[in-house]
mmCIF file of C-alpha atoms and ligand atoms in Angstrom:
data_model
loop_
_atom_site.group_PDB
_atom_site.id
_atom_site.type_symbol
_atom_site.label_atom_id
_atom_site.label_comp_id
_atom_site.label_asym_id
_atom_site.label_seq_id
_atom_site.Cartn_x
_atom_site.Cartn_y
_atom_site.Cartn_z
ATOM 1 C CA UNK A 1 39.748 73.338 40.982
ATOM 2 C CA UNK A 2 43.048 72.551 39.514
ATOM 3 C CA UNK A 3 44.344 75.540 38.077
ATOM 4 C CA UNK A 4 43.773 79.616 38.225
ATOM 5 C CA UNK A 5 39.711 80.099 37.353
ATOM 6 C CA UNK A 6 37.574 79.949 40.113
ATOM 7 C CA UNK A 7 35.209 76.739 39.368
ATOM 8 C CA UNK A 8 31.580 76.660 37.907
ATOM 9 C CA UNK A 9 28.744 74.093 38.719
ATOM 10 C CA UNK A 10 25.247 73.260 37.288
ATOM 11 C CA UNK A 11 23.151 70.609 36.261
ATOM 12 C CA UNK A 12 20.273 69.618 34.678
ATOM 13 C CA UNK A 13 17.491 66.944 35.308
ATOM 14 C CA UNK A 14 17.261 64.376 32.439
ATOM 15 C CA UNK A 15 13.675 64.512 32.545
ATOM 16 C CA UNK A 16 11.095 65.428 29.920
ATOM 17 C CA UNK A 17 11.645 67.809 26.753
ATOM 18 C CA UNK A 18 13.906 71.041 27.823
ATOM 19 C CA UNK A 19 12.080 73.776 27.405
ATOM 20 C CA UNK A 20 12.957 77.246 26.349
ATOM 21 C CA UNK A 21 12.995 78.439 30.316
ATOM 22 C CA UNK A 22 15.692 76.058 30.745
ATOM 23 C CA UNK A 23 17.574 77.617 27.876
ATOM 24 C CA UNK A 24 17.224 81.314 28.732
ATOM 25 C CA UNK A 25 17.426 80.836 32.568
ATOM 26 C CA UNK A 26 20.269 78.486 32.376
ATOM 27 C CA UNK A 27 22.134 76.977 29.466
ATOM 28 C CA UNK A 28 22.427 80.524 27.567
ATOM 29 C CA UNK A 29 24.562 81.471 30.998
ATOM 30 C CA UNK A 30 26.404 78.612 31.045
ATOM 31 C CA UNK A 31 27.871 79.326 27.891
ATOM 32 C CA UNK A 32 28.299 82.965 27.735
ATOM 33 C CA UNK A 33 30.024 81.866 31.253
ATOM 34 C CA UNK A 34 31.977 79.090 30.084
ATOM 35 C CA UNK A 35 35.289 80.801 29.255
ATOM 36 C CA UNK A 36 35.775 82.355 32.843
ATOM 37 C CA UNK A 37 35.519 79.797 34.658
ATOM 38 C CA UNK A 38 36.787 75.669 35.009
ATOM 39 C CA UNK A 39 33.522 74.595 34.342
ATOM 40 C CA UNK A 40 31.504 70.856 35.678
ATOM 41 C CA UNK A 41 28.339 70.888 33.496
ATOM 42 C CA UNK A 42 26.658 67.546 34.680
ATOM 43 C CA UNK A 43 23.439 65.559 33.604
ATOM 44 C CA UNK A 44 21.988 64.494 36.973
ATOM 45 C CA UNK A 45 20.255 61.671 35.800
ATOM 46 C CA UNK A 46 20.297 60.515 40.012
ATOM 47 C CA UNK A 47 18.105 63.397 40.610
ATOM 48 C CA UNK A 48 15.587 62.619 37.697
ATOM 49 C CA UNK A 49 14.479 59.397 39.287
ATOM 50 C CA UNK A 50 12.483 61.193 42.103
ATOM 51 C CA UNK A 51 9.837 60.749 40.204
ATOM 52 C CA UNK A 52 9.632 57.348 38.129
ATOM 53 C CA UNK A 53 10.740 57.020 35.129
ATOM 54 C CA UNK A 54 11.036 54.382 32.223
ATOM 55 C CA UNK A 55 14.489 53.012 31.926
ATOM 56 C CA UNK A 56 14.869 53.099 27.957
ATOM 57 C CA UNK A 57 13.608 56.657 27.973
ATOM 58 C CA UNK A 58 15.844 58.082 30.611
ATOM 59 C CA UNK A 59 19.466 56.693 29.065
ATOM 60 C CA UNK A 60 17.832 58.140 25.772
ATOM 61 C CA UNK A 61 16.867 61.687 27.410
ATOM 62 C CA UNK A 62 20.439 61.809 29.515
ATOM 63 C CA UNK A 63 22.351 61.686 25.688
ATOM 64 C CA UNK A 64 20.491 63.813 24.791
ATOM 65 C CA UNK A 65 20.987 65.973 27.055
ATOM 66 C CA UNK A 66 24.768 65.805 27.161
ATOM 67 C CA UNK A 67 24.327 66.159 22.885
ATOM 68 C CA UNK A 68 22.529 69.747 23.736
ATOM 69 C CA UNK A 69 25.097 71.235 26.166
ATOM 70 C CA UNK A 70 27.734 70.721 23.354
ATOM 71 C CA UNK A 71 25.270 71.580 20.434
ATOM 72 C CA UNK A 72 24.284 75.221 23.179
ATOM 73 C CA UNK A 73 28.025 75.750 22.402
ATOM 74 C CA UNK A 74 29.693 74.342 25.328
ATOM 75 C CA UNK A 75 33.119 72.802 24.189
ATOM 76 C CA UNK A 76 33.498 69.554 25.569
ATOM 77 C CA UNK A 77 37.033 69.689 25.643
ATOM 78 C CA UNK A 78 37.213 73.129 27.583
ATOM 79 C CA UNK A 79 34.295 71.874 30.233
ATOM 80 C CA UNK A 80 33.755 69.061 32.007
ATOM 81 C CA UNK A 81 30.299 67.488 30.532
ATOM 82 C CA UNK A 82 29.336 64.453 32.240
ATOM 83 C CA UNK A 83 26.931 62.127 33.897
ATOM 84 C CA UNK A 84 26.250 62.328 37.353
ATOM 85 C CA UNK A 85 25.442 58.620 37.783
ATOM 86 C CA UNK A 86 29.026 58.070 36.192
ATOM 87 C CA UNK A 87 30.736 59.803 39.607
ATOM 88 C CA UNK A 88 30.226 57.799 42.743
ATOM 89 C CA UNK A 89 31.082 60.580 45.033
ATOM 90 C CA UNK A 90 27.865 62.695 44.462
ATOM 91 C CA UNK A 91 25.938 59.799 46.104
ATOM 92 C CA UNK A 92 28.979 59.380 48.922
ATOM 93 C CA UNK A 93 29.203 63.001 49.812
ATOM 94 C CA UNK A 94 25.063 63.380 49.561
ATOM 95 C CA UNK A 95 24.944 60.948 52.367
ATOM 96 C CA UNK A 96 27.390 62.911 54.643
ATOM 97 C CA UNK A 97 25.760 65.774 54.135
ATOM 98 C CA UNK A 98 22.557 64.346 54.974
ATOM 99 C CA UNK A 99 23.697 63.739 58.715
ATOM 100 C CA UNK A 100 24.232 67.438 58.392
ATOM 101 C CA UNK A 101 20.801 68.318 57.312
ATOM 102 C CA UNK A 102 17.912 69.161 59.501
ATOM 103 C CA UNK A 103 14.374 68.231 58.327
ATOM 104 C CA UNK A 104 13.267 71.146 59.591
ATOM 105 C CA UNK A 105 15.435 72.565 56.536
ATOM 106 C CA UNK A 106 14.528 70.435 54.221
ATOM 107 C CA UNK A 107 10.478 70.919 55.003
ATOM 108 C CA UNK A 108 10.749 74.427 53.926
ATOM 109 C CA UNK A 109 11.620 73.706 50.264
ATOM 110 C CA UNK A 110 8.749 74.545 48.227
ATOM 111 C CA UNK A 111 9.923 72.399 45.121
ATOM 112 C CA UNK A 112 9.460 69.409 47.446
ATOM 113 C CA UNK A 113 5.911 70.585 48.689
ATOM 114 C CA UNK A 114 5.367 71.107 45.039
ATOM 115 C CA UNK A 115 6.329 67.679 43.745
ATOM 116 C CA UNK A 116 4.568 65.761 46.377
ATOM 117 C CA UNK A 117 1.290 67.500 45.821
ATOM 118 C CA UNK A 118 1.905 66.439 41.943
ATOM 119 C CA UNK A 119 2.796 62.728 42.798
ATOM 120 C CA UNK A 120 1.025 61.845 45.981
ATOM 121 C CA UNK A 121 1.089 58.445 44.994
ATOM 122 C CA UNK A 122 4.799 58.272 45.646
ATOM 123 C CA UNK A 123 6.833 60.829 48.082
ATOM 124 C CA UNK A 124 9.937 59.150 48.612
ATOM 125 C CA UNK A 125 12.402 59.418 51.025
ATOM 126 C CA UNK A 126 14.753 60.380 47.671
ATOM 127 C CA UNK A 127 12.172 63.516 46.678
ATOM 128 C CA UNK A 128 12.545 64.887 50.704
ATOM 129 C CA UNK A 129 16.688 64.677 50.305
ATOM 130 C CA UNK A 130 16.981 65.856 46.975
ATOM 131 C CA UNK A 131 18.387 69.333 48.012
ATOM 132 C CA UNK A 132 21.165 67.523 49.647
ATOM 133 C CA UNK A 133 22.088 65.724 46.958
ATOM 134 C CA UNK A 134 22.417 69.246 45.359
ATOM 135 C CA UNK A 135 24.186 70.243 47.520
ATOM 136 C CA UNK A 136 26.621 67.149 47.517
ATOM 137 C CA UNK A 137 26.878 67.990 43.311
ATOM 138 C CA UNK A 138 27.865 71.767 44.145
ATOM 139 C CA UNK A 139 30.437 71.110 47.033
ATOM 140 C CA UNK A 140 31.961 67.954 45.981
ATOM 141 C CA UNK A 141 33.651 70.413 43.016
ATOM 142 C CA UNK A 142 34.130 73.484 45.517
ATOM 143 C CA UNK A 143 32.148 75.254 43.045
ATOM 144 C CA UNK A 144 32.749 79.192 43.562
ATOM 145 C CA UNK A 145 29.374 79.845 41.460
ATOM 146 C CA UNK A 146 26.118 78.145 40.182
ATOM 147 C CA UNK A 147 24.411 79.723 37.075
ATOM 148 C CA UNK A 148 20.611 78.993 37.953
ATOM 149 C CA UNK A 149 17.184 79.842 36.980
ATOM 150 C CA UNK A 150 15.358 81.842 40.056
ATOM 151 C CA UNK A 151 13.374 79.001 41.097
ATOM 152 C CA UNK A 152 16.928 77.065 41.951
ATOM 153 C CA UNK A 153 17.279 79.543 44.482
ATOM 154 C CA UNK A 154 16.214 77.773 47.592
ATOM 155 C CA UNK A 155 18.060 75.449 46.927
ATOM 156 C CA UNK A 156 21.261 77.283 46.659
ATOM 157 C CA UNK A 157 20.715 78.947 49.979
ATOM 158 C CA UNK A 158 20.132 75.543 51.798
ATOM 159 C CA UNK A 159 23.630 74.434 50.327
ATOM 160 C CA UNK A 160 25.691 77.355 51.642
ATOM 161 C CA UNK A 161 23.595 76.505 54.960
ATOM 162 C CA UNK A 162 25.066 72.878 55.130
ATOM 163 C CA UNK A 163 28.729 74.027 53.860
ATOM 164 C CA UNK A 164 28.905 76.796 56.137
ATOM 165 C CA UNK A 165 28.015 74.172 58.978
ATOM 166 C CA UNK A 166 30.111 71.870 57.792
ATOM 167 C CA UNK A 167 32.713 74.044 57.437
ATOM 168 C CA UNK A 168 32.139 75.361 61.229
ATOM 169 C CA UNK A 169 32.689 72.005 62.594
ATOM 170 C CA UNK A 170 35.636 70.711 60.724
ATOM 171 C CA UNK A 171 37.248 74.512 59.342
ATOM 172 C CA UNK A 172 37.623 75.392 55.917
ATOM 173 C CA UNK A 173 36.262 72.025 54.007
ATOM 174 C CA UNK A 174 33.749 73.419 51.317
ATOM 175 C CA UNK A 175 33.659 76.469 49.046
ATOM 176 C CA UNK A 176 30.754 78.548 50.152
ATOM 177 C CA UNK A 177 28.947 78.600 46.492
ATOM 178 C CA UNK A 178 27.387 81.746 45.343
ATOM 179 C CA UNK A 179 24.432 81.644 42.654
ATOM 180 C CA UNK A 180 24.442 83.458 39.387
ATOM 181 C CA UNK A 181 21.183 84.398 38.267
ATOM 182 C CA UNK A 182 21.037 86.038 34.834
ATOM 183 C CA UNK A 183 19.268 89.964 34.533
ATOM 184 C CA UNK A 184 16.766 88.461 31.910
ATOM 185 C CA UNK A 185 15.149 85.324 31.147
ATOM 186 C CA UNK A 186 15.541 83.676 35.038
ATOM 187 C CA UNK A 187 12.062 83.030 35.351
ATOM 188 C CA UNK A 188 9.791 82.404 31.747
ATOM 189 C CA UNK A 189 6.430 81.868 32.588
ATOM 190 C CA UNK A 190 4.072 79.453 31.345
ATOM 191 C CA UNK A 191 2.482 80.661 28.184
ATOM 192 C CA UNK A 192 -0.913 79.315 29.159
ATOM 193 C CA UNK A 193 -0.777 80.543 32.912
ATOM 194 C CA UNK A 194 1.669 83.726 33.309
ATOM 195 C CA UNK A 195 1.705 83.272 37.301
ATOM 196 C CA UNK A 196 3.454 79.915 36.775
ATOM 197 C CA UNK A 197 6.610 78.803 35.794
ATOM 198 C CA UNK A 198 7.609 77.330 32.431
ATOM 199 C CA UNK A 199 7.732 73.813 33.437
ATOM 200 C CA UNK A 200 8.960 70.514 31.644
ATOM 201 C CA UNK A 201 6.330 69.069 33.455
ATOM 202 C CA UNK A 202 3.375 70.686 32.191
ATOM 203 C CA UNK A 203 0.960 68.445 30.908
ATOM 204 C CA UNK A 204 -1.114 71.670 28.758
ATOM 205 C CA UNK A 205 2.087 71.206 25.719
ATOM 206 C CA UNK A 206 1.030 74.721 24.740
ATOM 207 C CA UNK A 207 2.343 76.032 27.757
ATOM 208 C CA UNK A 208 6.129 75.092 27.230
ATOM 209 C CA UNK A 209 7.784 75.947 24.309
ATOM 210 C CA UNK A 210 9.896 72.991 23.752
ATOM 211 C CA UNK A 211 13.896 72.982 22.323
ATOM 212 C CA UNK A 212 12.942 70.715 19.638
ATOM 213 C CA UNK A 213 9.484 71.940 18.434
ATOM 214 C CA UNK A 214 9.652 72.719 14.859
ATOM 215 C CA UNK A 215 9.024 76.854 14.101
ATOM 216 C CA UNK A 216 5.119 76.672 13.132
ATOM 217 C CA UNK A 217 4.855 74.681 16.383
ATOM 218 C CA UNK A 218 6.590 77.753 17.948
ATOM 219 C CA UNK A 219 4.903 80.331 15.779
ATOM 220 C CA UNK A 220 1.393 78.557 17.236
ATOM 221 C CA UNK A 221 2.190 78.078 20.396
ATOM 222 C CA UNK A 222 3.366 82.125 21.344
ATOM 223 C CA UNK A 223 0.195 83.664 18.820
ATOM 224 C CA UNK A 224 -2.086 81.321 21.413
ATOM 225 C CA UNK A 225 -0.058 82.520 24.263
ATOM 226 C CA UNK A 226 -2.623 83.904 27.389
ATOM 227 C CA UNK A 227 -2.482 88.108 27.364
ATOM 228 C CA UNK A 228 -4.950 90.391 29.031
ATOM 229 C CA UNK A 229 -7.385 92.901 26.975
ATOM 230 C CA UNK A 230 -5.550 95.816 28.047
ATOM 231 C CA UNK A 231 -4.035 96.310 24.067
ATOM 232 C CA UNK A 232 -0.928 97.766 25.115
ATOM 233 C CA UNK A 233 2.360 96.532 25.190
ATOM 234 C CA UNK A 234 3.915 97.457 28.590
ATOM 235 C CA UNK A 235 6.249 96.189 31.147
ATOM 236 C CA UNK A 236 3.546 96.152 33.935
ATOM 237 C CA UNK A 237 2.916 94.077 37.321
ATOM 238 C CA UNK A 238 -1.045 93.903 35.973
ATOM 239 C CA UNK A 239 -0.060 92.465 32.150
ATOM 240 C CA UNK A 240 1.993 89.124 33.563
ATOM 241 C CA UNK A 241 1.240 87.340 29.849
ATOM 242 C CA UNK A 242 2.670 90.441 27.989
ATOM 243 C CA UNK A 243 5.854 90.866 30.690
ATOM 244 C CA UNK A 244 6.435 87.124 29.794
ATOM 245 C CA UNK A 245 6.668 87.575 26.415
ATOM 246 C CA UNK A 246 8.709 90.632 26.820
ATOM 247 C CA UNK A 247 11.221 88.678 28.628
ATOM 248 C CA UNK A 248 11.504 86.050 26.342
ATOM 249 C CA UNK A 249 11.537 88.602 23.291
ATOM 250 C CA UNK A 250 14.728 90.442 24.981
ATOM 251 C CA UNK A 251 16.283 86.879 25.919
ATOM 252 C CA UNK A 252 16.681 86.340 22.691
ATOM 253 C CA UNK A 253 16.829 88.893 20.949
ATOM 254 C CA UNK A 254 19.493 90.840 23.622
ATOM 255 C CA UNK A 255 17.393 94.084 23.530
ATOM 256 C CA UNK A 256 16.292 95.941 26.392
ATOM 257 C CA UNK A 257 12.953 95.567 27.928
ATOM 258 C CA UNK A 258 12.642 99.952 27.141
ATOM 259 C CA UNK A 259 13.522 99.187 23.419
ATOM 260 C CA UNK A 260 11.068 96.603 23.137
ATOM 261 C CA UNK A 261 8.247 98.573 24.585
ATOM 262 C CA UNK A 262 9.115 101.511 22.275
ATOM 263 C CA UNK A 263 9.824 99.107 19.339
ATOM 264 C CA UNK A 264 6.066 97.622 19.606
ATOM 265 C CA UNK A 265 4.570 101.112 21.020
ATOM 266 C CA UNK A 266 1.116 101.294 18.715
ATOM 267 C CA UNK A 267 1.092 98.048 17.567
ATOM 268 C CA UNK A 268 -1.266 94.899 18.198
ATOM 269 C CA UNK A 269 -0.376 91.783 20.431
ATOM 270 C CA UNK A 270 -0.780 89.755 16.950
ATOM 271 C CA UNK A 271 2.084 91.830 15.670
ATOM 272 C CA UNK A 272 3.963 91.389 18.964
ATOM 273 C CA UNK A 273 3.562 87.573 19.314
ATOM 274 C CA UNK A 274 4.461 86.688 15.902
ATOM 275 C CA UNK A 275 8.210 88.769 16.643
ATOM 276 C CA UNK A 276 8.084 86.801 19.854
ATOM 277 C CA UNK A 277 7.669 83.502 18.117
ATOM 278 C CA UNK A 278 10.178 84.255 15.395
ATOM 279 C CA UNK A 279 12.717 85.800 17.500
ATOM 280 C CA UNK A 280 12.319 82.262 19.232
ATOM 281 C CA UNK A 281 12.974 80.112 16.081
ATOM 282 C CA UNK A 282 16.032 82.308 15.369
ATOM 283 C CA UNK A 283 17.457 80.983 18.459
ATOM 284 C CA UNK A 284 16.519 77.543 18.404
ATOM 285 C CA UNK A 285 17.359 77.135 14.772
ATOM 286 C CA UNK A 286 20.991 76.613 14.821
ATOM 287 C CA UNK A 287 20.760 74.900 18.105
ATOM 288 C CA UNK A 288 18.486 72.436 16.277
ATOM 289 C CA UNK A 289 20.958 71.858 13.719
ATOM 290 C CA UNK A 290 23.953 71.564 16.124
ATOM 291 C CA UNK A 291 21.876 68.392 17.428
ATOM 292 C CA UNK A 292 21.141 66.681 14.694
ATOM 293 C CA UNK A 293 24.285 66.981 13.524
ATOM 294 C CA UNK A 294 26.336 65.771 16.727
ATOM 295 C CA UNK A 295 23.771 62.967 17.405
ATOM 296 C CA UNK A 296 24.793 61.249 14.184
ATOM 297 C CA UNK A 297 28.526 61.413 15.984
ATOM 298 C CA UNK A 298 28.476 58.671 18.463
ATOM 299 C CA UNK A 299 32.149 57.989 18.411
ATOM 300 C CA UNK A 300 32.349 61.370 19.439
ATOM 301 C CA UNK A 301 29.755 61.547 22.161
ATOM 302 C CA UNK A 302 31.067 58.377 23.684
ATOM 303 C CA UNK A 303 34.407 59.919 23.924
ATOM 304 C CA UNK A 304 32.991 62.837 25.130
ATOM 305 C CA UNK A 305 31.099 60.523 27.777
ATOM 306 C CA UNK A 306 34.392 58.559 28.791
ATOM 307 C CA UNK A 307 36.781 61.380 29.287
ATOM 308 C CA UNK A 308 34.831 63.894 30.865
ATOM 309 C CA UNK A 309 33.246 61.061 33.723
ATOM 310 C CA UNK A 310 37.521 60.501 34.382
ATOM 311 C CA UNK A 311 38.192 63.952 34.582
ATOM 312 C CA UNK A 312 34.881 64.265 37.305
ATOM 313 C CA UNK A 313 35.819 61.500 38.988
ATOM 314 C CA UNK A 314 39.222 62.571 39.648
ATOM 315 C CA UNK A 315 37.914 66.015 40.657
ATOM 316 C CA UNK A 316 35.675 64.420 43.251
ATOM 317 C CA UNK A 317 37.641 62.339 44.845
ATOM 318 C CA UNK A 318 40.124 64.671 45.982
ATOM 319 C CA UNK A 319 37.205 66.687 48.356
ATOM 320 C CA UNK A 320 35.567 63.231 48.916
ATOM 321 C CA UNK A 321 38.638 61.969 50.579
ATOM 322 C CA UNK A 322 38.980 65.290 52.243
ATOM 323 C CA UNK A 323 35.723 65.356 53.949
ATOM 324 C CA UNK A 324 36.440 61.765 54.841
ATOM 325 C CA UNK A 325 38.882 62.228 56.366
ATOM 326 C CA UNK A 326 37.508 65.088 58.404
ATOM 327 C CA UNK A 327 34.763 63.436 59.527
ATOM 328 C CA UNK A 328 37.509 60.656 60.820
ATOM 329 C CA UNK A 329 36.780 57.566 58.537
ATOM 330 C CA UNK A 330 39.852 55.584 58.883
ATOM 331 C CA UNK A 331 42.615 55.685 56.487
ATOM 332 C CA UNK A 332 42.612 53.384 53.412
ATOM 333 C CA UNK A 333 45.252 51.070 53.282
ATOM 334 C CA UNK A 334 47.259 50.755 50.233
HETATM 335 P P1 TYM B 1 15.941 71.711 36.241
HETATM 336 O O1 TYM B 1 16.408 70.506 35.503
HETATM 337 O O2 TYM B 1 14.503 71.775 36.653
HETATM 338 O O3 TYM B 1 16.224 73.011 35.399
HETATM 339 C C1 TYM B 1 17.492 73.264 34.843
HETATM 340 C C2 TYM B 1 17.791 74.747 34.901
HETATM 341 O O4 TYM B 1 16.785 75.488 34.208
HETATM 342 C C3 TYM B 1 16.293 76.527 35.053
HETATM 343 N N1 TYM B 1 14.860 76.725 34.739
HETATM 344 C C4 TYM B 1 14.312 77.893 34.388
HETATM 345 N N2 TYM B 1 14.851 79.106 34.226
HETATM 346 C C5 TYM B 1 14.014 80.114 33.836
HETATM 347 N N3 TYM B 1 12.696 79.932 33.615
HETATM 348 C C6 TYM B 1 12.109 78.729 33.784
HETATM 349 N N4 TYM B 1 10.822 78.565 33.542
HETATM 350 C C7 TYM B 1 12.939 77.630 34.183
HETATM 351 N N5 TYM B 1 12.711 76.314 34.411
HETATM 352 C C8 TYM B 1 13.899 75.777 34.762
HETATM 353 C C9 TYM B 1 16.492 75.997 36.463
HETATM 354 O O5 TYM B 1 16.520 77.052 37.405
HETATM 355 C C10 TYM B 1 17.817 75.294 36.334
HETATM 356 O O6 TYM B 1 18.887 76.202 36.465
HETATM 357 N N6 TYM B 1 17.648 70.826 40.824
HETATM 358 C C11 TYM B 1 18.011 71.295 39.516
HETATM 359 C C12 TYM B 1 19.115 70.505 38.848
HETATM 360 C C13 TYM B 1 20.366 70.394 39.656
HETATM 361 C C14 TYM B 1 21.332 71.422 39.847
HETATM 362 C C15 TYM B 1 22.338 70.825 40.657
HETATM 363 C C16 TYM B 1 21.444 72.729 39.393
HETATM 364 C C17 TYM B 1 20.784 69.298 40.344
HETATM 365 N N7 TYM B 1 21.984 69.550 40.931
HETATM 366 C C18 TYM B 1 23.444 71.562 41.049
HETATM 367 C C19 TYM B 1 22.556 73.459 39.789
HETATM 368 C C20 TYM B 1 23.548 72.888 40.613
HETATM 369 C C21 TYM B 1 16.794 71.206 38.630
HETATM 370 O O7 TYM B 1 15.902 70.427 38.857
HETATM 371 O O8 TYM B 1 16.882 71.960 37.493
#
């Protein structure tokens, strides 16, 4: 946005434990991304409270949040980590963009369908416009890319939709965002149910494997992990439990889903999940470590909080004013 790199955008909901689809569909990207591009990594604590929440827990879950993007390896100093709350102009610009947002759009998004079937008891008018305050997040930093997990997809496509009409009314406004998706890990499965996703939401806690369970928790969780009785370990359309696990094995281990296949050729699922589960702990290890050590650092968080929200801010603004502008709001006064 302000100097040569083209600019990077992506969020993540302060709600519940992250879980390791989060990790290997997003925040691995982000920082193997993170040097080649100005990068806005936000906490969107505005889009957690969809859904309600409890006020003591969600200020606890959004540090914590911001504590694991730096202890993932994102340099605070190199990338703008902040909260979303903390930058006015996400709410400002989502309600622009909302008069430029058909329903008929908005009805089509099957994470909304999804939620309101899971909290009946509360569709708000906030769960119906939450692509568009997406949207407002991804535009407001004329983002040129979006790392994302496949599900974020929709999503992605309905915010090009609104720039690109935006941008047809009032010329060239918005940066038409395009979405990264990573080749593996951008869609771990439940380990209970391999036709759904890995969700933070998932009441069964054996089918998530949480950042912050301990290694016989993981260990546990991928030997009781739902397979088939085929006994062979194949990349196959018919063995969804054992193509999970074969994803998440070459997520973190960086081999190929051939070398896995040929590595565990012969051998027993019991075998296969415990390499799984290990390979896992390898990975969340160090990250583990990273966290516990930063979160005794709150000087350093908090100045990591303050400077980063400035830097957003003034990022913001500049397209806020823009698009005001446009649209013919009248001139502030100074
Ligand atoms: P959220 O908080 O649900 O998830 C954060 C990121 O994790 C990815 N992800 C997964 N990837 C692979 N396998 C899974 N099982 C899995 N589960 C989640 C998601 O695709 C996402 O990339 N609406 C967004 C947050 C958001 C956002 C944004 C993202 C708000 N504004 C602007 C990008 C740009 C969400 O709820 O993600």
């Amino acid at each position: 946005m302000s100097g040569d790199k083209k600019v990077l955008f992506s969020g993540m909901q302060s709600t519940g434990s992250l879980t390791l689809g989060n990790y290997l569909g997003a925040l691995k990207n982000w920082v193997s991304l993170s040097e080649e591009y100005e990068c806005f990594y936000s906490v969107v604590d505005m889009h957690s409270i969809t859904v309600r929440q409890d006020p003591a827990e969600l200020r606890k879950r959004a540090r914590n949040l911001l504590t694991l993007y730096i202890a993932a390896g994102l340099d605070p100093e190199k990338n703008c980590i902040y909260y979303q709350s903390h930058v006015s102009g996400h709410a400002e610009l989502a309600w622009i963009l909302n008069c430029f947002t058909y329903m008929g759009e908005l009805n089509r998004m099957t994470q909304f369908k999804d939620k309101a079937a899971k909290h009946a008891d509360n569709i708000n008018a906030g769960l119906y416009t939450y692509p568009v305050l997406m949207a407002a997040d991804i535009l407001l930093y004329q983002a040129d890319v979006v790392p994302v997990g496949k599900d974020q997809l929709q999503h992605l496509e309905i915010t090009r939709d609104i720039a690109q009409r935006f941008n047809g009314i009032y010329g060239d406004v918005f940066t038409i965002p395009e979405p990264y998706v990573g080749k593996v890990g951008a869609k771990i499965m439940s380990l209970q149910n391999p036709e759904k996703k890995m969700s933070k939401s998932d009441e069964n806690p054996n089918a998530s494997i949480y950042l912050t369970d301990d290694p016989d928790t993981v260990i546990r969780k991928c030997r009781r992990a739902v397979t088939d009785s085929e006994g062979a370990i194949a990349y196959r359309e018919e063995q969804p439990g054992i193509r999970n696990l074969i994803d998440i094995y070459c997520a973190c281990t960086g081999k190929t889903q051939e070398e896995t296949v040929k590595e565990f050729e012969g051998r027993g699922y019991g075998e296969f999940k415990l390499a799984v589960g290990e390979a896992v702990v390898d990975v969340l290890r160090p990250l583990q470590e990273r966290f516990a050590e930063l979160s005794k650092d709150k000087a350093y968080i908090d100045g990591v909080i303050k400077n980063n929200a400035e830097k957003a801010g003034y990022c913001a603004m500049k397209t806020l004013r823009k698009v005001q502008k446009k649209i013919g709001f009248p001139e502030r006064i100074r």
